[in-house]
Coordinates of C-alpha atoms and ligand atoms in Angstrom, one line a residue:
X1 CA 0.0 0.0 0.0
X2 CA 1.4 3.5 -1.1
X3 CA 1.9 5.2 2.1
X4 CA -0.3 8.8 2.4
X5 CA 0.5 11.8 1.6
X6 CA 2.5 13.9 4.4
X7 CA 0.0 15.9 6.5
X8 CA 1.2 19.2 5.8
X9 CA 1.3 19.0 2.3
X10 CA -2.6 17.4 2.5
X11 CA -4.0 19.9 4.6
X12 CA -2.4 22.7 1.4
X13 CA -3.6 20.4 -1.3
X14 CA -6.8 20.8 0.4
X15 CA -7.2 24.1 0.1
X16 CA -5.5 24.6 -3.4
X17 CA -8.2 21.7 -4.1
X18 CA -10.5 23.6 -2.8
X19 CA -9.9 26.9 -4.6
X20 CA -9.8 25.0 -8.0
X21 CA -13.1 23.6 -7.1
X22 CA -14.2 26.8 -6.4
X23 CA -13.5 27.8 -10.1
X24 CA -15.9 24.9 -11.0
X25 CA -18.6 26.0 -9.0
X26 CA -18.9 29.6 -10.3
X27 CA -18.6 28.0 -14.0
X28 CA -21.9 25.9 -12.6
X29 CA -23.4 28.9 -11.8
X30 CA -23.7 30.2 -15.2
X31 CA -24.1 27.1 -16.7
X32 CA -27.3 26.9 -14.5
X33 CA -28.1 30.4 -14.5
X34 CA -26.6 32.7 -17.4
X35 CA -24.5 34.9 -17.4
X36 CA -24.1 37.7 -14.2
X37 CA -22.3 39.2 -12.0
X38 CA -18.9 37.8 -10.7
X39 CA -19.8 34.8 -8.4
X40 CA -18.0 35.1 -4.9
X41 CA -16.9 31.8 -3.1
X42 CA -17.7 31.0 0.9
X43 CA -17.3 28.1 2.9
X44 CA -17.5 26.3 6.3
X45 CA -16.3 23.5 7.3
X46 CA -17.8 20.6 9.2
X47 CA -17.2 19.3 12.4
X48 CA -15.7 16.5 14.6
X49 CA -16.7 16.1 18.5
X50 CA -14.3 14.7 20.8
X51 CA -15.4 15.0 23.8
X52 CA -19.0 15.4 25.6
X53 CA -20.7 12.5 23.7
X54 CA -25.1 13.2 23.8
X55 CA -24.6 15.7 26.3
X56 CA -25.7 18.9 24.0
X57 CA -29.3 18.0 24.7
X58 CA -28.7 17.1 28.3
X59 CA -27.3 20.4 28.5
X60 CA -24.0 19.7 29.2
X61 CA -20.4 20.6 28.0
X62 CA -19.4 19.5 24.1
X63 CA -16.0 19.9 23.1
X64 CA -15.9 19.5 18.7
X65 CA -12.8 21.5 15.9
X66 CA -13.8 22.3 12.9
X67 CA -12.4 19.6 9.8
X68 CA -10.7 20.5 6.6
X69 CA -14.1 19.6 4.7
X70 CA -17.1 21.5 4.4
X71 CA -19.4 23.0 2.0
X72 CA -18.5 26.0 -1.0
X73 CA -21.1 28.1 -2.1
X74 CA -21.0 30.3 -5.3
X75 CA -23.2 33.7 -4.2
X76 CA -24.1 36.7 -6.5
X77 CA -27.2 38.9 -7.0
X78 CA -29.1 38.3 -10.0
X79 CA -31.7 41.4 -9.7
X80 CA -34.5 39.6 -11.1
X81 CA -36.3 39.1 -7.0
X82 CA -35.8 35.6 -7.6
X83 CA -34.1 33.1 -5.4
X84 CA -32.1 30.1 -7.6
X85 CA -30.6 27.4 -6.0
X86 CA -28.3 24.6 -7.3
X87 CA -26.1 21.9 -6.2
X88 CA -23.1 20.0 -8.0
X89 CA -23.8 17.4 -5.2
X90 CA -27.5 16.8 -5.3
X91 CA -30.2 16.8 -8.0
X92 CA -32.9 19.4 -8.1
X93 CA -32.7 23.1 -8.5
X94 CA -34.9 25.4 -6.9
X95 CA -36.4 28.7 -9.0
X96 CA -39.1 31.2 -7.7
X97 CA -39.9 34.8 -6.8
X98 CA -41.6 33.5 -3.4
X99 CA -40.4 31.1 -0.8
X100 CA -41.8 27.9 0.8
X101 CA -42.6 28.2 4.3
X102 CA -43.2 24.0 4.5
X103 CA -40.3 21.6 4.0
X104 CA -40.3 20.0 0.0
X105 CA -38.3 17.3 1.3
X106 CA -35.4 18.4 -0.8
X107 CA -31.6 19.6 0.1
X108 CA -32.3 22.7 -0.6
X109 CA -34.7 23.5 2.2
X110 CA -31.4 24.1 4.6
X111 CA -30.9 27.0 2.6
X112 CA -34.1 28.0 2.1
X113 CA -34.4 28.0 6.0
X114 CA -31.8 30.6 6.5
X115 CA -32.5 33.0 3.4
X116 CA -36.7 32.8 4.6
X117 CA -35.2 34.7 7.8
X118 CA -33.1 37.1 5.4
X119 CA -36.7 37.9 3.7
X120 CA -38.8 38.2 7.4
X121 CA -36.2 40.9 8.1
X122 CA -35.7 42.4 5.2
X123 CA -32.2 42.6 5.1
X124 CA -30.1 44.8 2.4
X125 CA -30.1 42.6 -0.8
X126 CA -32.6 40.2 -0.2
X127 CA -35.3 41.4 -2.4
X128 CA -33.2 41.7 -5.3
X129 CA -32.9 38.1 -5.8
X130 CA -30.0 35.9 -5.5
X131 CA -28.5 33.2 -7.2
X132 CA -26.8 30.4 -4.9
X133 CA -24.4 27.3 -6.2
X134 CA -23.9 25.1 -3.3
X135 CA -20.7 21.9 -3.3
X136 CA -18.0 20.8 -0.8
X137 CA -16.6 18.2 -0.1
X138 CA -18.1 16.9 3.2
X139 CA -19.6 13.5 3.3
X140 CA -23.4 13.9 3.4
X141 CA -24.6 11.5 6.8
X142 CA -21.1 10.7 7.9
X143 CA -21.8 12.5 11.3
X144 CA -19.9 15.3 10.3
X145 CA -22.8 17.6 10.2
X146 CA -22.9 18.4 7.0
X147 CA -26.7 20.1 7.5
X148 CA -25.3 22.8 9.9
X149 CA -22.3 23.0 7.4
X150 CA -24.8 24.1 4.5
X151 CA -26.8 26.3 6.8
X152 CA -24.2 28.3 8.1
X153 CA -22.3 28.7 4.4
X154 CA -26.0 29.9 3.4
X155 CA -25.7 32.6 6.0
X156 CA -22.1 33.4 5.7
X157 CA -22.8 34.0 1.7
X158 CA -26.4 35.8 2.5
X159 CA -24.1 38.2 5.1
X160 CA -21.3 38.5 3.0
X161 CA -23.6 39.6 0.1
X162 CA -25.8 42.0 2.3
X163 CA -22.3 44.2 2.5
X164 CA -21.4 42.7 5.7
X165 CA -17.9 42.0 6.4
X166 CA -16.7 38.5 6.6
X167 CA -13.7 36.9 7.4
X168 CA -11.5 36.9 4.2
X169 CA -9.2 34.0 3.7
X170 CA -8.0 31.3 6.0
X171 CA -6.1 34.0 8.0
X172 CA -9.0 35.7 9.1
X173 CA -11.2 34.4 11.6
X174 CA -15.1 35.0 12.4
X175 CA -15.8 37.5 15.3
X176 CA -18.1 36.7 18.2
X177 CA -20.7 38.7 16.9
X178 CA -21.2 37.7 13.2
X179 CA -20.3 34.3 14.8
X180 CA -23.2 33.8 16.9
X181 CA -25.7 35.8 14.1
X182 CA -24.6 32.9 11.9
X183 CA -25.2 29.9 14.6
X184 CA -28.5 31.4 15.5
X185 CA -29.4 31.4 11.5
X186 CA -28.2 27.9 11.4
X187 CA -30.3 26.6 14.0
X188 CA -33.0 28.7 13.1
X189 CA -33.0 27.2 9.5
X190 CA -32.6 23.8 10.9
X191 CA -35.2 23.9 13.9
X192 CA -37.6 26.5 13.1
X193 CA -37.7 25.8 9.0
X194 CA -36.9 22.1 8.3
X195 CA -38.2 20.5 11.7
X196 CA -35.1 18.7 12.9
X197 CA -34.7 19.5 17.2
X198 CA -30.9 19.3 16.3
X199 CA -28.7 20.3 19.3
X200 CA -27.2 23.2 19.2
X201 CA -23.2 21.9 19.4
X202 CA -23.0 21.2 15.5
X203 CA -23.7 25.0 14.1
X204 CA -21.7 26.6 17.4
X205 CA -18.6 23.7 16.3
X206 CA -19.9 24.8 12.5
X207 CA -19.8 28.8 13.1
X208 CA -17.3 29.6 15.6
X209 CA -14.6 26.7 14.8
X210 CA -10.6 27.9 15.0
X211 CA -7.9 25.7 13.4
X212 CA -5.8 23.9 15.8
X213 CA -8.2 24.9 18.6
X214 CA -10.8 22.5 19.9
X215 CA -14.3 24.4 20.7
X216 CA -15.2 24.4 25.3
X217 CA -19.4 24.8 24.7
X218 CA -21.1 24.6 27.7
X219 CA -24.7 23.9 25.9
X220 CA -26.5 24.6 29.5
X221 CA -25.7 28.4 28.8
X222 CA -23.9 28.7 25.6
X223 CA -20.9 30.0 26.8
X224 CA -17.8 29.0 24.9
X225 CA -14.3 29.5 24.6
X226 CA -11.1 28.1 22.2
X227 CA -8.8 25.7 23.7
X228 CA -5.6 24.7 22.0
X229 CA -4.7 21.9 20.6
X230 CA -0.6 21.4 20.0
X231 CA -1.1 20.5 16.2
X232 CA 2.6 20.7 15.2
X233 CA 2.7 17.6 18.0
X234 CA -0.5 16.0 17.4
X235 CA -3.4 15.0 15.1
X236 CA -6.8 14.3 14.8
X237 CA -7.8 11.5 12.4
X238 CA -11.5 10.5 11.0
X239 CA -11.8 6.8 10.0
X240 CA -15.0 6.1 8.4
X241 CA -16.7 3.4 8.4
X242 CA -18.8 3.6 4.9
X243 CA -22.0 2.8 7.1
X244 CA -24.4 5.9 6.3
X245 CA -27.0 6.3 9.2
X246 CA -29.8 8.1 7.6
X247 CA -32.1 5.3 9.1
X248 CA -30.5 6.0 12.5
X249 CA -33.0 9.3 13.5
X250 CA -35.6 7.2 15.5
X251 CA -32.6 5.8 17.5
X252 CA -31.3 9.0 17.6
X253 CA -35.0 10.7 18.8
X254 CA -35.3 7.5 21.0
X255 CA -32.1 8.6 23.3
X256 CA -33.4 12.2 23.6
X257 CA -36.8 10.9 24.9
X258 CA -34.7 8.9 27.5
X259 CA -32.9 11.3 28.6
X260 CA -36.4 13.6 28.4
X261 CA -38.3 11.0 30.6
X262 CA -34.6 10.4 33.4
X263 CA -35.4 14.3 33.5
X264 CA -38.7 14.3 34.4
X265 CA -38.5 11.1 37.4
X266 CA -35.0 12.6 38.8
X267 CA -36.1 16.3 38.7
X268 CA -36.5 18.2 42.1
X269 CA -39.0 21.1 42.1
X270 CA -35.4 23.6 41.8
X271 CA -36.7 25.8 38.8
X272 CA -33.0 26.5 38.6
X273 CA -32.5 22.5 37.0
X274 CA -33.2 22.6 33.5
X275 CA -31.6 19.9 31.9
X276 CA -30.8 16.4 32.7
X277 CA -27.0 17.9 33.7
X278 CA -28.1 20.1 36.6
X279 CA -29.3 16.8 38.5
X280 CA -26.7 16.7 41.2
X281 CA -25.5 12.9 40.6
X282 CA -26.6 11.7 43.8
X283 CA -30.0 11.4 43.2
X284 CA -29.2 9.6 40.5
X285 CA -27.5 7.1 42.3
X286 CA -30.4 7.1 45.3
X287 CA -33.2 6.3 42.4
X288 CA -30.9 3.8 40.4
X289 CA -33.3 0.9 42.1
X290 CA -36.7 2.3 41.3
X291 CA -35.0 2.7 37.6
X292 CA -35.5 1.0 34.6
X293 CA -32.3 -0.7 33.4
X294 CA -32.7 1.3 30.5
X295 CA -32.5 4.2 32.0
X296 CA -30.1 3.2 34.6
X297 CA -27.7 2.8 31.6
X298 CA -28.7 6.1 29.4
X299 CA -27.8 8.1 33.3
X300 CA -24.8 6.5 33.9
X301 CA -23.7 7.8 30.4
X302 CA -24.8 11.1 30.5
X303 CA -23.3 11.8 34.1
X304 CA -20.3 9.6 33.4
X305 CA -19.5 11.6 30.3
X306 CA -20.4 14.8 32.0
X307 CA -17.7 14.2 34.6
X308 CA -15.4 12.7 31.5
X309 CA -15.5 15.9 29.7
X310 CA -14.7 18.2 32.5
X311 CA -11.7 15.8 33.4
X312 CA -10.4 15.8 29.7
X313 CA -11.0 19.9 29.6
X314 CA -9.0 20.6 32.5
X315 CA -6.2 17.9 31.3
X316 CA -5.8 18.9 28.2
X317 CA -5.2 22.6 29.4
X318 CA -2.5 21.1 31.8
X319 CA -0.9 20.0 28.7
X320 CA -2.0 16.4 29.5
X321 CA -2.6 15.3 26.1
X322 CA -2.9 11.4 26.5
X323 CA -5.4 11.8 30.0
X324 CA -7.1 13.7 27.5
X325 CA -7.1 10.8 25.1
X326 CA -8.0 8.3 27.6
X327 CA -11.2 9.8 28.6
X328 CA -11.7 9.7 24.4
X329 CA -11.6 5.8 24.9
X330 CA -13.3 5.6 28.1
X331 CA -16.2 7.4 26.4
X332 CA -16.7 5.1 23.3
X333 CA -17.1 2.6 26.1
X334 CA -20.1 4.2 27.7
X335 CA -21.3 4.6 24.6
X336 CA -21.1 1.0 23.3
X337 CA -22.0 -0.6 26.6
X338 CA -24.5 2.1 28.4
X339 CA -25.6 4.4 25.6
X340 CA -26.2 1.1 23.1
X341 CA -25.2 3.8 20.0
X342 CA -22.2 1.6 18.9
X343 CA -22.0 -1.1 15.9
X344 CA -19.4 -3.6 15.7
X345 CA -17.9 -1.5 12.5
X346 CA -17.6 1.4 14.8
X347 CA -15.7 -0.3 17.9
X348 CA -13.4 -2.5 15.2
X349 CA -12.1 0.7 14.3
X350 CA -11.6 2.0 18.0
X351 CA -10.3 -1.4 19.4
X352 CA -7.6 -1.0 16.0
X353 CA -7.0 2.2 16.0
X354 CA -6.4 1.8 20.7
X355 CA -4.0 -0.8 20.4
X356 CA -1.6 1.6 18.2
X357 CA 1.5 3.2 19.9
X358 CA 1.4 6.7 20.0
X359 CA -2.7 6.7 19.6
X360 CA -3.9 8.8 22.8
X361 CA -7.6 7.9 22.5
X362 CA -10.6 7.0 20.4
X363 CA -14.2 6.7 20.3
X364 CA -17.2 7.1 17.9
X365 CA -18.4 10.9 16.5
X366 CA -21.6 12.7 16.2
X367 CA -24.7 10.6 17.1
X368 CA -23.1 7.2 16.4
X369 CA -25.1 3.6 14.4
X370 CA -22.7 4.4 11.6
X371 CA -20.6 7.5 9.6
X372 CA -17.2 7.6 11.5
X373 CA -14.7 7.1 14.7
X374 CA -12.6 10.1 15.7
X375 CA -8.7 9.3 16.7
X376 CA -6.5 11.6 18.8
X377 CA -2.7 10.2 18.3
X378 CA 1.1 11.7 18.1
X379 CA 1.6 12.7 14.5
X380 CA 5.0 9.6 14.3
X381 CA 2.0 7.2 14.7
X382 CA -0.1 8.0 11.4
X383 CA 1.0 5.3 8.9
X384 CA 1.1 2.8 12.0
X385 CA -2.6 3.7 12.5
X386 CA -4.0 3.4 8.7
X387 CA -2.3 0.2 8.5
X388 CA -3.6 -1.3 11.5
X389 CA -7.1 0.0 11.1
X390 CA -7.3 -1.9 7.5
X391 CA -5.7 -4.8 8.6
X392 CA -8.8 -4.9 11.6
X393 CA -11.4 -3.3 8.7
X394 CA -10.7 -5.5 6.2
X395 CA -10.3 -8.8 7.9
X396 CA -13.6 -8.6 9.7
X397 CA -15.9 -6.5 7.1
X398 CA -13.6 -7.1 3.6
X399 CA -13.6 -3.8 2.8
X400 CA -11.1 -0.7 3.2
X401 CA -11.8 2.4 6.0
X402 CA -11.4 6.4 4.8
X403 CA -8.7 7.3 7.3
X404 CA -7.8 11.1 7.1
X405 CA -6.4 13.4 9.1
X406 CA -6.9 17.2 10.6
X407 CA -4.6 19.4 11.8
X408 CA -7.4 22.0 12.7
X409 CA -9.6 22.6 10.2
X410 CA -10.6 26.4 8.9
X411 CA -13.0 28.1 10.3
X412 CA -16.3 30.1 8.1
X413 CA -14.5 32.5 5.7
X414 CA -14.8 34.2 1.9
X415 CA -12.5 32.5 -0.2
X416 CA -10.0 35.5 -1.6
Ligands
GLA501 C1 -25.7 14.3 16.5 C2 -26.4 15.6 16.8 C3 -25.6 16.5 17.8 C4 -25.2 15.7 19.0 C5 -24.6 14.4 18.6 C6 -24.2 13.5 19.8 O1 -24.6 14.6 15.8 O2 -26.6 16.4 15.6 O3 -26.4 17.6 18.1 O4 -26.4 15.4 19.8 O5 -25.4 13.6 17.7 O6 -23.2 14.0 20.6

């Protein structure tokens, strides 16, 4: 097996790949829609959690970086008050002077979400029409969350084009304010317009993600900062499985109405406890016998993992990179055993990728029952780790992983 590229020269490839894709998406633009003004190019990236497994909707802390994939969209006005939309990824193309307020069922009512708001408030621009050419590169139900990806590229491209200033280029970086205005759009688009009770970690991760910094969200409040992450020493790998989970949302929905009904028989009458997080962890431990075991095992996640998260936070600010990891590892085992979100593809690639020298920690990403694991390792240890995961991959499920790497990925920008 030709070994990979080196990570440095991957992560430029990547965005020279990128720009030359963005070439080919403003050519789609008049291909679709004639000729126009000059397209202009924006993108976000997806998003990898490592830390703080289910615990968005429980209300506790998340801990995701952004990944060097994510969605380009080719924006311009086309002055006729009509709203176009195309994709190089997905068939169907959206054309009208008015916008649906129901969901068609089709991609393109993530953007319709956000540009619906841009209409209600009458931004500058958004009754002169606007023609929108959406592609990337993010894998569509890998667990990357390619829907807040979409969303938030929407907004970014609806800002930028209102004659707001976004971050240009890599360099530049999203300020709190426009930051949270896009996450709110995001979610707004995705709750509000298409119906999905998403939590809100993926368009925060989404919106306000830094290269080489990992993303502290406390979802109980919102408030967030950027901790490092020593990139030149250490890497972040994806390893996906192939297994797509678009049949996955009832399990997913199932969890949150476990964790919804633990709430409700643990709850004291303390209007200050609002999620399932503020339940001192006690009680949980008083009720555990007039539990189900079901629920007995979705608690002992969710206030596992909530004490997991804090530990990796405060290690991984001590500079304690493989405690970090560890609570990576200890995590994919709560969610295998007690959370019941694993699949045997899923913890191949964890017990593989674990038994690597140099690999810190790994576990499963986003809401697990398919899409990918997430890998925290010294950078000396990549080949070691794609070899190994194969070997595992191939001799139980005969067929070859994705493995990729991340040294941080960029955050929402203009391309210049
Ligand atoms: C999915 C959801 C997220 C989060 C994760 C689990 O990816 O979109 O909001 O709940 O599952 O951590």
């Amino acid at each position: 097996m030709p070994p990979p590229p080196p990570i440095e020269s991957s992560v430029a490839g990547r965005r020279d790949a990128r720009r030359q894709y963005a070439v080919e998406l403003a050519d789609a633009l008049r291909v679709h829609f004639g000729d126009g003004p000059a397209a202009r190019l924006f993108f976000a990236p997806g998003r990898v959690n490592l830390m703080g497994a289910h615990l968005d909707y429980n209300g506790g802390p998340v801990m995701p970086m952004p990944v060097d994939r994510g969605t380009l969209v080719a924006a311009r006005p086309n002055g006729l008050g009509r709203v176009r939309l195309a994709s190089l990824r997905e068939p169907g193309v959206f054309d009208s002077d008015a916008l649906p307020t129901t969901v068609t069922g089709a991609w393109y009512d993530y953007p319709i979400g956000v540009l619906a708001q841009y209409r209600a408030a009458d931004r500058p621009g958004s009754s002169e029409g606007l023609d929108l050419v959406f592609g990337g590169d993010l894998p569509i139900g890998a667990g990357l969350s390619s829907s807040a990806s979409i969303c938030v590229a929407t907004a970014l491209a609806l800002h930028g084009c209102s004659g707001e200033r976004v971050p240009l280029g890599t360099a530049e970086r999203v300020g709190p304010k426009l930051g949270l205005q896009l996450v709110e759009e995001a979610l707004q688009a995705e709750r509000g317009h298409v119906g999905v009770q998403c939590g809100i970690m993926d368009p925060f991760a989404v919106g306000l993600g830094r290269p080489g910094h990992l993303l502290w969200l406390d979802c109980r409040d919102r408030s967030h900062e950027h901790v490092p992450l020593d990139t030149e020493r250490y890497l972040v790998g994806i390893v996906d499985t192939g297994v797509r989970r678009e049949l996955a949302a009832g399990a997913f929905n199932e969890r949150v109405a476990q964790c919804a009904a633990l709430f409700d028989q643990l709850r004291s009458t303390d209007a200050s406890e609002a999620w399932l997080c503020d339940v001192p962890r006690a009680r949980f431990d008083d009720a555990l016998g007039g539990l189900s075991d079901e629920l007995v095992r979705r608690g002992r996640h969710v206030f596992g993992e909530l004490e997991r998260t804090h530990a990796a936070r405060t290690a991984l600010v001590r500079g304690d990179v493989a405690g970090f990891g560890r609570a990576m590892t200890a995590s994919h085992e709560s969610l295998r055993d007690d959370y019941q979100v694993s699949t045997p593809e899923l913890d191949t690639l964890v017990d593989a990728a674990t038994a690597v020298p140099g690999v810190l920690g790994s576990r499963l990403t986003g809401a697990g029952f398919g899409g990918c694991t997430v890998v925290l390792l010294e950078r000396e240890a990549r080949d070691e780790l794609v070899e190994a995961v194969g070997r595992a991959y191939r001799a139980r499920f005969g067929r070859e992983p994705v493995t990729e790497f991340f040294g941080g990925g960029d955050g929402p920008h203009e391309l210049g």
